[in-house]
Short mmCIF file of C-alpha atoms in Angstrom, two decimals:
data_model
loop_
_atom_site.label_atom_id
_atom_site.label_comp_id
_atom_site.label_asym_id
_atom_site.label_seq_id
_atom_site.Cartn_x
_atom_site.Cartn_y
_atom_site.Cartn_z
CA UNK A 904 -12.36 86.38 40.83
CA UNK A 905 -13.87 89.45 42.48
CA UNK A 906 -16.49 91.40 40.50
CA UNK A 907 -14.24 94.63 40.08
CA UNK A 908 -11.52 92.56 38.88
CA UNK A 909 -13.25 90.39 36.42
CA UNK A 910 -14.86 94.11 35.04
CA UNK A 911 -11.33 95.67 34.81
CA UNK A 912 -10.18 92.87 33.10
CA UNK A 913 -12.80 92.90 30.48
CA UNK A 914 -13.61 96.42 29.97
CA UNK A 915 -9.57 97.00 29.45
CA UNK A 916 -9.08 93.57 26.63
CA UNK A 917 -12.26 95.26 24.76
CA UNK A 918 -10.34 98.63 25.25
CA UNK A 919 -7.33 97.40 23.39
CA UNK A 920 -9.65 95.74 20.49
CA UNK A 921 -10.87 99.21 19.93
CA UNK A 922 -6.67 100.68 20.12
CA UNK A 923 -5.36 98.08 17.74
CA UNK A 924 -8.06 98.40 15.63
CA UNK A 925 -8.17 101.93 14.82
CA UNK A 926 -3.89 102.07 14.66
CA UNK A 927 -4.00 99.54 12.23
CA UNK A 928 -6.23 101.51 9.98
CA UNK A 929 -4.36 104.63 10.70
CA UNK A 930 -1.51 103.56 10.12
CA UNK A 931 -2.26 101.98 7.04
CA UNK A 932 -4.15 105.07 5.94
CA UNK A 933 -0.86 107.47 6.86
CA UNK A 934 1.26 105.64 4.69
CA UNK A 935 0.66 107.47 1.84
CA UNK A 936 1.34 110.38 3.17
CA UNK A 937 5.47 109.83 4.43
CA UNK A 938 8.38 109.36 1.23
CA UNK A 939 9.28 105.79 0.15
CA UNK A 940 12.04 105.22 2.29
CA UNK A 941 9.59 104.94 5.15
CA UNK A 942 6.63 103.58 4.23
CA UNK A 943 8.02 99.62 5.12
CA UNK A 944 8.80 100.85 8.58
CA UNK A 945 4.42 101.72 8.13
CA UNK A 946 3.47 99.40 6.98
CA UNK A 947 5.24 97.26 10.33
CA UNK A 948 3.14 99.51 12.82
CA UNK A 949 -0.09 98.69 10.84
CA UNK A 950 0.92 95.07 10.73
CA UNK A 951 2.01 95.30 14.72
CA UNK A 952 -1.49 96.61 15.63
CA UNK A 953 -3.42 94.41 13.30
CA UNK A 954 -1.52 91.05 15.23
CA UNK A 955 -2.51 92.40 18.59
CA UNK A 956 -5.93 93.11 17.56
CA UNK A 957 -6.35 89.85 16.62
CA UNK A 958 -5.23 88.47 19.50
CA UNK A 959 -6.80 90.53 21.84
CA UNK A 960 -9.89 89.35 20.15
CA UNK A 961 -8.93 86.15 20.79
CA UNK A 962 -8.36 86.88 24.30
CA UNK A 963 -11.53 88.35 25.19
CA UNK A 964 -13.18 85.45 23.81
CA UNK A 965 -11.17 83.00 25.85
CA UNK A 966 -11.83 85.43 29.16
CA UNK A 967 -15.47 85.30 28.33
CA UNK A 968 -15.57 81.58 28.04
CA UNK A 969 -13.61 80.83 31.37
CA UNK A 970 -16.15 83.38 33.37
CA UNK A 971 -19.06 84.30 33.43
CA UNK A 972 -21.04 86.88 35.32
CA UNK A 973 -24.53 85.91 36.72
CA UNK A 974 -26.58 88.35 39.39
CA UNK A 975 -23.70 90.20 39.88
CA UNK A 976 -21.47 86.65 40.85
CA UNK A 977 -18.24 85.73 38.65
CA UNK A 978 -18.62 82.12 38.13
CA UNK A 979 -15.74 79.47 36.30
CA UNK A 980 -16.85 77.31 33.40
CA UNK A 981 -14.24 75.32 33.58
CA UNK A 982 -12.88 76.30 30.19
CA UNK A 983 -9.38 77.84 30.66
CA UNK A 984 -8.16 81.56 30.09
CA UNK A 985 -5.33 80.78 27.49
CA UNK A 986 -2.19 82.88 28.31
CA UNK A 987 -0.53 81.80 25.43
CA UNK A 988 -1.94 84.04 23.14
CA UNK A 989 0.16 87.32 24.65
CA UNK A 990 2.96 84.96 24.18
CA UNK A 991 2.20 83.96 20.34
CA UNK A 992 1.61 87.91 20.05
CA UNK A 993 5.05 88.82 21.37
CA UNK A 994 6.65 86.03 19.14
CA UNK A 995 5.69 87.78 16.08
CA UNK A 996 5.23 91.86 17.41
CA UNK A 997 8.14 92.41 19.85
CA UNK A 998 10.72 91.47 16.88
CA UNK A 999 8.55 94.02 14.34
CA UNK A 1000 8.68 96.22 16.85
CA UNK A 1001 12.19 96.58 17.03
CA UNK A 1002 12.18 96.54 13.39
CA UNK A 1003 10.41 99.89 12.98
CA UNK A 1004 12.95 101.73 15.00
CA UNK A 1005 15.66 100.45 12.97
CA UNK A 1006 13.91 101.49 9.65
CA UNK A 1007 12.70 104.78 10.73
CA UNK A 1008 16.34 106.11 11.37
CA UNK A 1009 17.11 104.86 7.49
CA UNK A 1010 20.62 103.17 8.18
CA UNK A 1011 22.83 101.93 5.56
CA UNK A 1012 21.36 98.56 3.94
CA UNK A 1013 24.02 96.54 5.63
CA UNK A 1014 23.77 97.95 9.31
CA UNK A 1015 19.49 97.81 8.75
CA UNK A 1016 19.72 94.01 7.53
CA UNK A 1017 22.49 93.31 10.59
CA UNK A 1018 21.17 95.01 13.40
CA UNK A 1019 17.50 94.36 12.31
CA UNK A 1020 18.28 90.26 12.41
CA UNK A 1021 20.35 90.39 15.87
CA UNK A 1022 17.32 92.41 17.34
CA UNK A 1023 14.35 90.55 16.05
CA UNK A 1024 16.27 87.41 17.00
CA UNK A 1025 16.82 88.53 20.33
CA UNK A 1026 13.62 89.30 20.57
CA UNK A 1027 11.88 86.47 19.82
CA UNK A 1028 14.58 84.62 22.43
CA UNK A 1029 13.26 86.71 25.65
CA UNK A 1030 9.85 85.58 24.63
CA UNK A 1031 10.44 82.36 24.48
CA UNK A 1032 12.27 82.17 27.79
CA UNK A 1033 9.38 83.93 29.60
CA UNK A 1034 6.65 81.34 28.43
CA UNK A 1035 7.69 78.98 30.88
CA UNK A 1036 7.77 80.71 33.52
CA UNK A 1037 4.55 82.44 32.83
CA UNK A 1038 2.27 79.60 32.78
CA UNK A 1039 3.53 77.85 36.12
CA UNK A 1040 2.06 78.56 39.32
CA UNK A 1041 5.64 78.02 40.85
CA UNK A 1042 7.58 80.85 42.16
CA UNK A 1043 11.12 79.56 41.81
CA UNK A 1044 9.92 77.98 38.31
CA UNK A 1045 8.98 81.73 37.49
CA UNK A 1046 12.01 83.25 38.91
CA UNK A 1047 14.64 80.77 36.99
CA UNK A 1048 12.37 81.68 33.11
CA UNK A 1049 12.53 85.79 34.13
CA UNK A 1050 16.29 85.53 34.59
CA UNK A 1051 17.19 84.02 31.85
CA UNK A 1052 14.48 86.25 29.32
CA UNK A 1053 15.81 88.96 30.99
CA UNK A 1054 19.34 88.11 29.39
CA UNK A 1055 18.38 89.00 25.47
CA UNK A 1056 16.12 91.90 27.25
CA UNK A 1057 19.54 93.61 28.48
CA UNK A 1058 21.14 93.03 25.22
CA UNK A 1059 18.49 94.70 23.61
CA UNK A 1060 18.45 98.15 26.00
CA UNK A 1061 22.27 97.85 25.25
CA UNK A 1062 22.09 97.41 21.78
CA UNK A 1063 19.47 100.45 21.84
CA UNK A 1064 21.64 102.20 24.41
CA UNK A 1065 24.93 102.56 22.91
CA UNK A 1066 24.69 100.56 19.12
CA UNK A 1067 21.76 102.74 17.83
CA UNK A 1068 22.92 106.23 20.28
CA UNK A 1069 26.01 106.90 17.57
CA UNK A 1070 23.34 106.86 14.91
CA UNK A 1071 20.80 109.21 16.57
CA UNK A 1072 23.56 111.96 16.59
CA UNK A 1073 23.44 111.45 12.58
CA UNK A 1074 19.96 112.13 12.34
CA UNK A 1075 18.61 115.40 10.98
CA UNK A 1076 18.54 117.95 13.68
CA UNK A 1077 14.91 118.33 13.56
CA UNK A 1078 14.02 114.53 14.86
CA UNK A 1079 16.76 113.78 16.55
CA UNK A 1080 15.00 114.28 19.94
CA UNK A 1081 11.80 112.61 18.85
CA UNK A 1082 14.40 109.29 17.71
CA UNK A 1083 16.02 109.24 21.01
CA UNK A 1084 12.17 109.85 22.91
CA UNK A 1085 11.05 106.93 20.58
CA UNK A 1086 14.21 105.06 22.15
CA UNK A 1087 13.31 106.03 25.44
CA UNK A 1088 9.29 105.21 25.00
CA UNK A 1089 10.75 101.55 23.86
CA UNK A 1090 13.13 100.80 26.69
CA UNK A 1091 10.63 102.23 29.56
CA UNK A 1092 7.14 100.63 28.19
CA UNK A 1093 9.45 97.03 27.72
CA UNK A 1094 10.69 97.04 31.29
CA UNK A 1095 7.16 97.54 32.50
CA UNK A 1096 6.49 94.02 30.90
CA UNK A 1097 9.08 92.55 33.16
CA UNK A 1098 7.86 93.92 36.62
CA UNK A 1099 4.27 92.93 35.44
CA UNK A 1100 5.44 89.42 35.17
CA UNK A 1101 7.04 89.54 39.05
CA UNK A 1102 3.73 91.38 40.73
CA UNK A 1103 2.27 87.58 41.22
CA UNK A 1104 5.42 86.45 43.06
CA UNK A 1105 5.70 89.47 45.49
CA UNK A 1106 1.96 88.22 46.12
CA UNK A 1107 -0.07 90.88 44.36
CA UNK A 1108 -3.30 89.38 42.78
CA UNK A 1109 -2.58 85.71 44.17
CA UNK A 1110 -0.80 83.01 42.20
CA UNK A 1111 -2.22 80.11 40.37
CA UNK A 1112 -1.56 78.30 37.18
CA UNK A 1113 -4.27 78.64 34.76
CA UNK A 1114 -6.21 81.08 36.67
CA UNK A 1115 -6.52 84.94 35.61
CA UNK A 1116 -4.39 87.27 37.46
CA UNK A 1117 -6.51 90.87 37.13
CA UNK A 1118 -3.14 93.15 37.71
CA UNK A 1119 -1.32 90.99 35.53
CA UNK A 1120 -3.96 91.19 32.43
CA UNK A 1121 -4.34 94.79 32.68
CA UNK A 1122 -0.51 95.62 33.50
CA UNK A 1123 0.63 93.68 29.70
CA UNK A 1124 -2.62 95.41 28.88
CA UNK A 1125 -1.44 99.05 29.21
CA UNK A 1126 2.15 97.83 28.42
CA UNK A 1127 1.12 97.05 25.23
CA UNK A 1128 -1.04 99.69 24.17
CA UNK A 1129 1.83 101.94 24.98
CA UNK A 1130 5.09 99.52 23.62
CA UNK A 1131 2.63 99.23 20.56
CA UNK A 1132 0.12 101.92 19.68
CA UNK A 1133 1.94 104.77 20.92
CA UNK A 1134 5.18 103.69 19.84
CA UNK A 1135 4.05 103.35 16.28
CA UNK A 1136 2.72 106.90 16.33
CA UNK A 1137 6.16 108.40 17.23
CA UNK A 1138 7.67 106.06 14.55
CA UNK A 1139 4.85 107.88 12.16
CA UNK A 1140 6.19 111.28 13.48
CA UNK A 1141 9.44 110.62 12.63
CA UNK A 1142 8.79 109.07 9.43
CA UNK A 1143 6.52 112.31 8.34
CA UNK A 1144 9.35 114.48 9.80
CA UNK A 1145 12.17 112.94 7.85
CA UNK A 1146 9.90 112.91 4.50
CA UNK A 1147 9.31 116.72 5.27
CA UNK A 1148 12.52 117.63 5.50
CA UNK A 1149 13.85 115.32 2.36
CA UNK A 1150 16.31 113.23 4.86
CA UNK B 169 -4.44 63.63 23.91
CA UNK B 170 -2.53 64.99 26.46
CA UNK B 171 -3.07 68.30 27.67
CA UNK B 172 0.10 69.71 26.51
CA UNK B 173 -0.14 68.25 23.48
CA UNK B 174 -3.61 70.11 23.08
CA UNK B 175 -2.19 73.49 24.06
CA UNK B 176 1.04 73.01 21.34
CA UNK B 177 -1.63 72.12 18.71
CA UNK B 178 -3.94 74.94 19.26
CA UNK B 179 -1.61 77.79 19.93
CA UNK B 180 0.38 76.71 17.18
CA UNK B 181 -2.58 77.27 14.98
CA UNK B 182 -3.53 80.24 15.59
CA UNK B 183 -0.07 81.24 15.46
CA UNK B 184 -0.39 80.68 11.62
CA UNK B 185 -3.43 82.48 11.23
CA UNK B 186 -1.80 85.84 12.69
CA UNK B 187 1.25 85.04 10.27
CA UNK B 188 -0.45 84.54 7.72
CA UNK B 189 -2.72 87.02 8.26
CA UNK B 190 -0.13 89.61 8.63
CA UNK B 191 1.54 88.43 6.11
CA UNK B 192 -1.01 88.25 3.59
CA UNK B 193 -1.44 92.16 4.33
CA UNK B 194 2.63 92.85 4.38
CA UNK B 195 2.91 91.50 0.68
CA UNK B 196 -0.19 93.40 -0.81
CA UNK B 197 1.26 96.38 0.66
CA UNK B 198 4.60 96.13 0.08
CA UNK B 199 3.77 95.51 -3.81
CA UNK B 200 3.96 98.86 -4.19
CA UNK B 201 7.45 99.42 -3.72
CA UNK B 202 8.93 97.34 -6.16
CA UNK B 203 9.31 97.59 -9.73
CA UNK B 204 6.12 96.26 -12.15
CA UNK B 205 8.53 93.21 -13.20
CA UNK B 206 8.80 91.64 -9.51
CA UNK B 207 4.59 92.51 -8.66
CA UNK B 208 3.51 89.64 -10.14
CA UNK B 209 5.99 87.86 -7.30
CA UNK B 210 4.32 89.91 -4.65
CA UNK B 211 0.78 89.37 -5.52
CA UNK B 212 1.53 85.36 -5.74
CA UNK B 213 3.73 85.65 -2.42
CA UNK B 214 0.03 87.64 -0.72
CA UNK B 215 -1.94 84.64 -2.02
CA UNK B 216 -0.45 82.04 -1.01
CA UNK B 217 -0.61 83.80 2.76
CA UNK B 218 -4.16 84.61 2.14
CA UNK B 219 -5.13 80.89 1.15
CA UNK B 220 -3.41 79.49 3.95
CA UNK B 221 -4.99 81.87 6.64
CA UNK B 222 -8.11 80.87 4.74
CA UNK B 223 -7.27 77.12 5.89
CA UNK B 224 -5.70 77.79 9.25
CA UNK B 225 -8.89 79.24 10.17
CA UNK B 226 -10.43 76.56 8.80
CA UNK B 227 -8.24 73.90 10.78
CA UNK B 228 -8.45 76.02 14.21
CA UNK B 229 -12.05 75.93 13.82
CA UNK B 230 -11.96 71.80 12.78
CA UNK B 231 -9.64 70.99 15.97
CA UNK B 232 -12.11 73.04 18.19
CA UNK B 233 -14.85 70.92 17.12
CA UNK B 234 -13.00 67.59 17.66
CA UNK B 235 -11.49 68.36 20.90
CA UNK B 236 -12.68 70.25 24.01
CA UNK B 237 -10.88 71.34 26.89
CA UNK B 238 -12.78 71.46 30.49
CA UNK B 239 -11.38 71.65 33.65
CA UNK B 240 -7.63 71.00 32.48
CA UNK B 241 -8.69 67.38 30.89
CA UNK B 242 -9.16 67.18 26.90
CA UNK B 243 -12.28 65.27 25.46
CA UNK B 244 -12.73 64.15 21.71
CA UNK B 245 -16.44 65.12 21.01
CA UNK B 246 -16.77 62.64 18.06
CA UNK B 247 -16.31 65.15 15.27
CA UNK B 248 -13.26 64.39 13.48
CA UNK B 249 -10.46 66.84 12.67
CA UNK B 250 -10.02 67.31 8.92
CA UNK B 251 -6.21 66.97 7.81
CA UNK B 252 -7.55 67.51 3.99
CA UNK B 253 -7.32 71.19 4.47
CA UNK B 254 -3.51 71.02 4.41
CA UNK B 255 -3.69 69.19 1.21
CA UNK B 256 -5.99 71.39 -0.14
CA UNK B 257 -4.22 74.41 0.59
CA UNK B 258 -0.66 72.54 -0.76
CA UNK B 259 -2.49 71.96 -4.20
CA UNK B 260 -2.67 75.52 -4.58
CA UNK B 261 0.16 77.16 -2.52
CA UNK B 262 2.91 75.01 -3.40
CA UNK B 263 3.06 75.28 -7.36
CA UNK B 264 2.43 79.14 -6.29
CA UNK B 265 5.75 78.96 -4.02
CA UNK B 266 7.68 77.88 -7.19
CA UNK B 267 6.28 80.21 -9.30
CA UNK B 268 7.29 83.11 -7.20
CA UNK B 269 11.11 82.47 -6.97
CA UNK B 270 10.65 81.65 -10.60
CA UNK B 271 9.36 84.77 -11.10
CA UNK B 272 11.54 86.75 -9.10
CA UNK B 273 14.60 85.85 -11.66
CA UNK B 274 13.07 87.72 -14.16
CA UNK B 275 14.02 85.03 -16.82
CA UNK B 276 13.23 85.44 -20.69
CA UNK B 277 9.37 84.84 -20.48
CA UNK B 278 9.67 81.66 -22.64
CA UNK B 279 11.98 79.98 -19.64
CA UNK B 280 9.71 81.47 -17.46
CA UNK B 281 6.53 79.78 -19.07
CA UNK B 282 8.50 76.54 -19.26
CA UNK B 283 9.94 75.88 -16.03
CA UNK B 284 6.83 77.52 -14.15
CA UNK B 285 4.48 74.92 -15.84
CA UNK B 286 6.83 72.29 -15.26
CA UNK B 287 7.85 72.80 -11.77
CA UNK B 288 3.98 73.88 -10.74
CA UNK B 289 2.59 70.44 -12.49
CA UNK B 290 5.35 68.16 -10.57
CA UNK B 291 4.47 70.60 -7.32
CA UNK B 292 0.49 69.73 -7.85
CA UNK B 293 1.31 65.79 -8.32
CA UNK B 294 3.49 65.17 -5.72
CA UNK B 295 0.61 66.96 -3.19
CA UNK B 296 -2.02 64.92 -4.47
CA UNK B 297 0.14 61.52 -4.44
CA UNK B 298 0.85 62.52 -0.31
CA UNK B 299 -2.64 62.58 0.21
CA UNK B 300 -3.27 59.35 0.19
CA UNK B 301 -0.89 58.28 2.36
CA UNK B 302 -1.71 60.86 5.38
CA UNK B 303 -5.29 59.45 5.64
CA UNK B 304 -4.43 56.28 5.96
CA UNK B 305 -3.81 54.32 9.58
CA UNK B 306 -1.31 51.31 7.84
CA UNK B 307 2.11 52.03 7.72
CA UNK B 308 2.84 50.16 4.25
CA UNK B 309 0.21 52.02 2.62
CA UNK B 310 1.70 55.33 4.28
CA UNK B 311 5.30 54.27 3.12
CA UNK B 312 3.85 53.43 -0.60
CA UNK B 313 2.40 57.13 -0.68
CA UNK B 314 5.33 58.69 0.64
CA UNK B 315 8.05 56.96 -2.28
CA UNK B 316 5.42 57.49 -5.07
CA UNK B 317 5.15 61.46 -4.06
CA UNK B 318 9.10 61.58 -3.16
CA UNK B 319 9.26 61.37 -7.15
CA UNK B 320 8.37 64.47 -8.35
CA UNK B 321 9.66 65.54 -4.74
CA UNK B 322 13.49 64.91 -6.18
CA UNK B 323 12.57 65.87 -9.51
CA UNK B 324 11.65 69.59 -8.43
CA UNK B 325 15.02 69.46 -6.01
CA UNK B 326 16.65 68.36 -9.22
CA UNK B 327 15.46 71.08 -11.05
CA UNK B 328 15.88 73.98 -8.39
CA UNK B 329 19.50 72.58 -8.37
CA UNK B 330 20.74 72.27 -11.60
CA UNK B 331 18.00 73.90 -13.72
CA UNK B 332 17.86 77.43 -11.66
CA UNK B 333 21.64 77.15 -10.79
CA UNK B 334 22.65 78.18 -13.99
CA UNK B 335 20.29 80.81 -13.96
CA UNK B 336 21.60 82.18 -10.31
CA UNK B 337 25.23 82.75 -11.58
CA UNK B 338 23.11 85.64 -14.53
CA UNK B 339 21.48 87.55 -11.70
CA UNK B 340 22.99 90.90 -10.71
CA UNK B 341 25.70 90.52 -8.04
CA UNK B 342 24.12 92.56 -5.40
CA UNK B 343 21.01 89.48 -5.22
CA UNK B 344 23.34 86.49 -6.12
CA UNK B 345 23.32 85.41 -2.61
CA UNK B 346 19.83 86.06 -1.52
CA UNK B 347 18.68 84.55 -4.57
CA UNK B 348 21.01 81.45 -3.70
CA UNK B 349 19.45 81.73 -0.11
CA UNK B 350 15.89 81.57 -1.56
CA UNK B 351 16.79 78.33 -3.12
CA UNK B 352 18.43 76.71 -0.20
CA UNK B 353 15.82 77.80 2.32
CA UNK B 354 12.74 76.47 -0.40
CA UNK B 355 15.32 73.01 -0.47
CA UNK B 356 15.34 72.62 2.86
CA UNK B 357 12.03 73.61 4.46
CA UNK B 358 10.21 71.60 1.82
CA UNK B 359 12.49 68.78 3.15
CA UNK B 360 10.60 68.74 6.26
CA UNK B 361 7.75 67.97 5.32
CA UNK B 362 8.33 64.52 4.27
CA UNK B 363 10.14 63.78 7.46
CA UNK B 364 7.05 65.21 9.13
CA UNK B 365 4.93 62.80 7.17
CA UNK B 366 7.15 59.34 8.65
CA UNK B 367 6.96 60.90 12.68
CA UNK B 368 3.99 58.67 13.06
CA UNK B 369 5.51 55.67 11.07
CA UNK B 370 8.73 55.79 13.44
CA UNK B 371 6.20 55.44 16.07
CA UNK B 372 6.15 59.28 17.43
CA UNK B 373 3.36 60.18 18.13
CA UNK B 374 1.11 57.80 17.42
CA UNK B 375 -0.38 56.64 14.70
CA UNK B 376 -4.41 56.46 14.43
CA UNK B 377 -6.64 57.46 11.22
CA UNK B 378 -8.48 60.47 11.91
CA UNK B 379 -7.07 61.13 14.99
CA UNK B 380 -4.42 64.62 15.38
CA UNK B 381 -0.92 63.42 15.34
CA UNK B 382 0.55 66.81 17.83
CA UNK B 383 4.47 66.30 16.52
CA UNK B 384 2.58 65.70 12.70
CA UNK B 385 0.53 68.89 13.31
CA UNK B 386 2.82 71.23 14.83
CA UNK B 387 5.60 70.39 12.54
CA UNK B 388 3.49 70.69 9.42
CA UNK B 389 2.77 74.27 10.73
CA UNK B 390 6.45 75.10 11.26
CA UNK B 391 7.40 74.04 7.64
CA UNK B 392 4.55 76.28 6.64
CA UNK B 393 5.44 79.35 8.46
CA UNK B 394 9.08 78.52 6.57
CA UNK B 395 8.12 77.43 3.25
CA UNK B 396 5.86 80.39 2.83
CA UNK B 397 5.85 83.67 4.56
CA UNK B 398 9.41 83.20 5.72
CA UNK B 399 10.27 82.52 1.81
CA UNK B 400 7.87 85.20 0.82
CA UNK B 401 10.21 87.84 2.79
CA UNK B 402 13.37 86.65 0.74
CA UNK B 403 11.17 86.87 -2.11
CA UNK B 404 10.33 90.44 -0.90
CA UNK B 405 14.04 91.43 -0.21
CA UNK B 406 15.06 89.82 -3.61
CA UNK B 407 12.68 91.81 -5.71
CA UNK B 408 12.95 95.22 -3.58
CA UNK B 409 17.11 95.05 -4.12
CA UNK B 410 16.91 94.21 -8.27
CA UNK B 411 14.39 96.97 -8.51
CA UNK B 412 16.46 99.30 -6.41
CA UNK B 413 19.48 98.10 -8.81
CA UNK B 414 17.16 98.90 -11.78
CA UNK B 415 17.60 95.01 -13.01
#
């Protein structure tokens, strides 16, 4: 690992301890502040950010016990950077996630409890299927998992597409725009996840199991501070928005 | 152990620490949305989270110390993992677990005190009669265990059966079924964990004192994940509806 890749790496894990930290108090803090109806949908944004900061803790321990930087040299321990803790993160965030959007736009109980299981279960599927093919240093291995995770992931921008655009139109006037940007924020920060995953097959940042991939840490990196932090603080927006106006 | 093996064990782990984690912090703040009848149920369902992070921390922390990963081989350092802290944390979580769905029907608070005394004593007994059966490395001793604890085992089954049935059919329609649900999901994921307990007597696995069992491990951590923040939602959705219904 080059020197300016192993500092981007760490400087931009310890720069997501510092996001997820501070959104989980904020948005912990801010939930007194929106009506009832939307404090759950809160209280899943703090719980989002406090997941990730634990395992971006994790992860910068891990990175700091596979390398280590001496006179200016990256050297290996031997100890390996564990990938699977962006995975374990995703199992349990990416279905919240999802969650929040549905609980912010305060559908009937029925549609929230339907919708809410077929996306969080969907979900949870396209991270499962892209495990696989993120820990092997194959390229046709990686290829055959990102094809099939990317099946649930189309169902999803579908679902978000058409199922949820007939209930935008029934939001109050005054968020409807900030609903469909929060829409829009999900769908475009969740594809970059997917074109992260293929920059080590079209050879950018090499390609070997078990060793750390700089463009790929920092691309999930940003994705996440953006599919996570920012997302929640639209969600908060609309929330406060909706309590304002009594909808 | 083999190396995948090693991987399943400790990202399964820490898995359950971010649940429960998360979870501890989703009940505590949640409380404050349902009515003062259903709290009590909230504050048990954030304990029993909180205890169990406390000893997934605990047994992330054990398994580190027993096993080491360099350079894509495991080695056992000599320090044994401890597989007390799951019985531990069942002495106090499970009779907690019964108490919160018995809680949650709002019975008259004599049936209440009853059946949560009963169920919670036969919960405690039939942990501590396990016990001796997990530590042990002979497979008659294991099986002896195993039948002596399956007693109070059926009696609570029994009891969630018959005893709460008739209790089910008084709840308010609108929580009939999740109530039902609760039952049938504490039934069944509590059911796992004596087939987890025979894995390593059907010869999967392995079966060593005092060394870590993966199929025993990770399944023990699945049934957790089930039997107690996954039962703690229900528990959640159960009280949020009957105070919503004013019941």
């Amino acid at each position: 690992m080059e020197l300016a890749d192993y500092n981007l790496v760490f400087n931009s894990l310890s720069f997501a301890i510092a996001t997820f930290g501070a959104g989980t108090v904020f948005f912990f803090a801010q939930r007194s502040q929106v009506a009832p109806a939307y404090k759950t949908a809160l209280t899943l944004s703090g719980l989002v950010c406090l997941i990730a900061f634990y395992h971006y803790l994790r992860m910068f321990d891990s990175f700091n016990h596979a390398y280590v930087l001496s006179n200016g040299v990256v050297e290996t321990t031997g100890a390996a950077f564990n990938d699977a803790y962006r995975y374990v993160d995703w199992l349990l965030t990416v279905p919240l996630l999802l969650l929040e959007l549905v609980l912010v736009m305060r559908l009937s109980k029925e549609e929230t409890y339907s919708k809410g299981t077929k996306l969080a279960f969907a979900a949870a599927l396209m991270v499962a299927l892209g495990y696989p093919g993120e820990i092997s240093g194959d390229v046709g291995t990686r290829w055959m998992w990102w094809i099939l995770a990317m099946i649930p992931f189309l169902y999803i921008v579908k679902d978000l597409v058409s199922g949820l655009g007939a209930s935008i139109s029934k939001q109050p006037k005054a968020v409807q725009g900030l609903v469909s940007n929060a829409r829009t924020l999900t769908i475009l920060s969740w594809t970059f996840y997917p074109i992260v995953f293929i920059l080590p097959m079209l050879g950018i940042g090499g390609l070997v199991a078990g060793e750390v991939n700089a463009a790929v840490q920092v691309g999930y990196t940003i994705a996440d501070i953006v599919a996570k932090a920012m997302f929640g603080v639209m969600i908060y927006m609309i929330a406060q928005r909706k309590s304002d106006a009594g909808a």
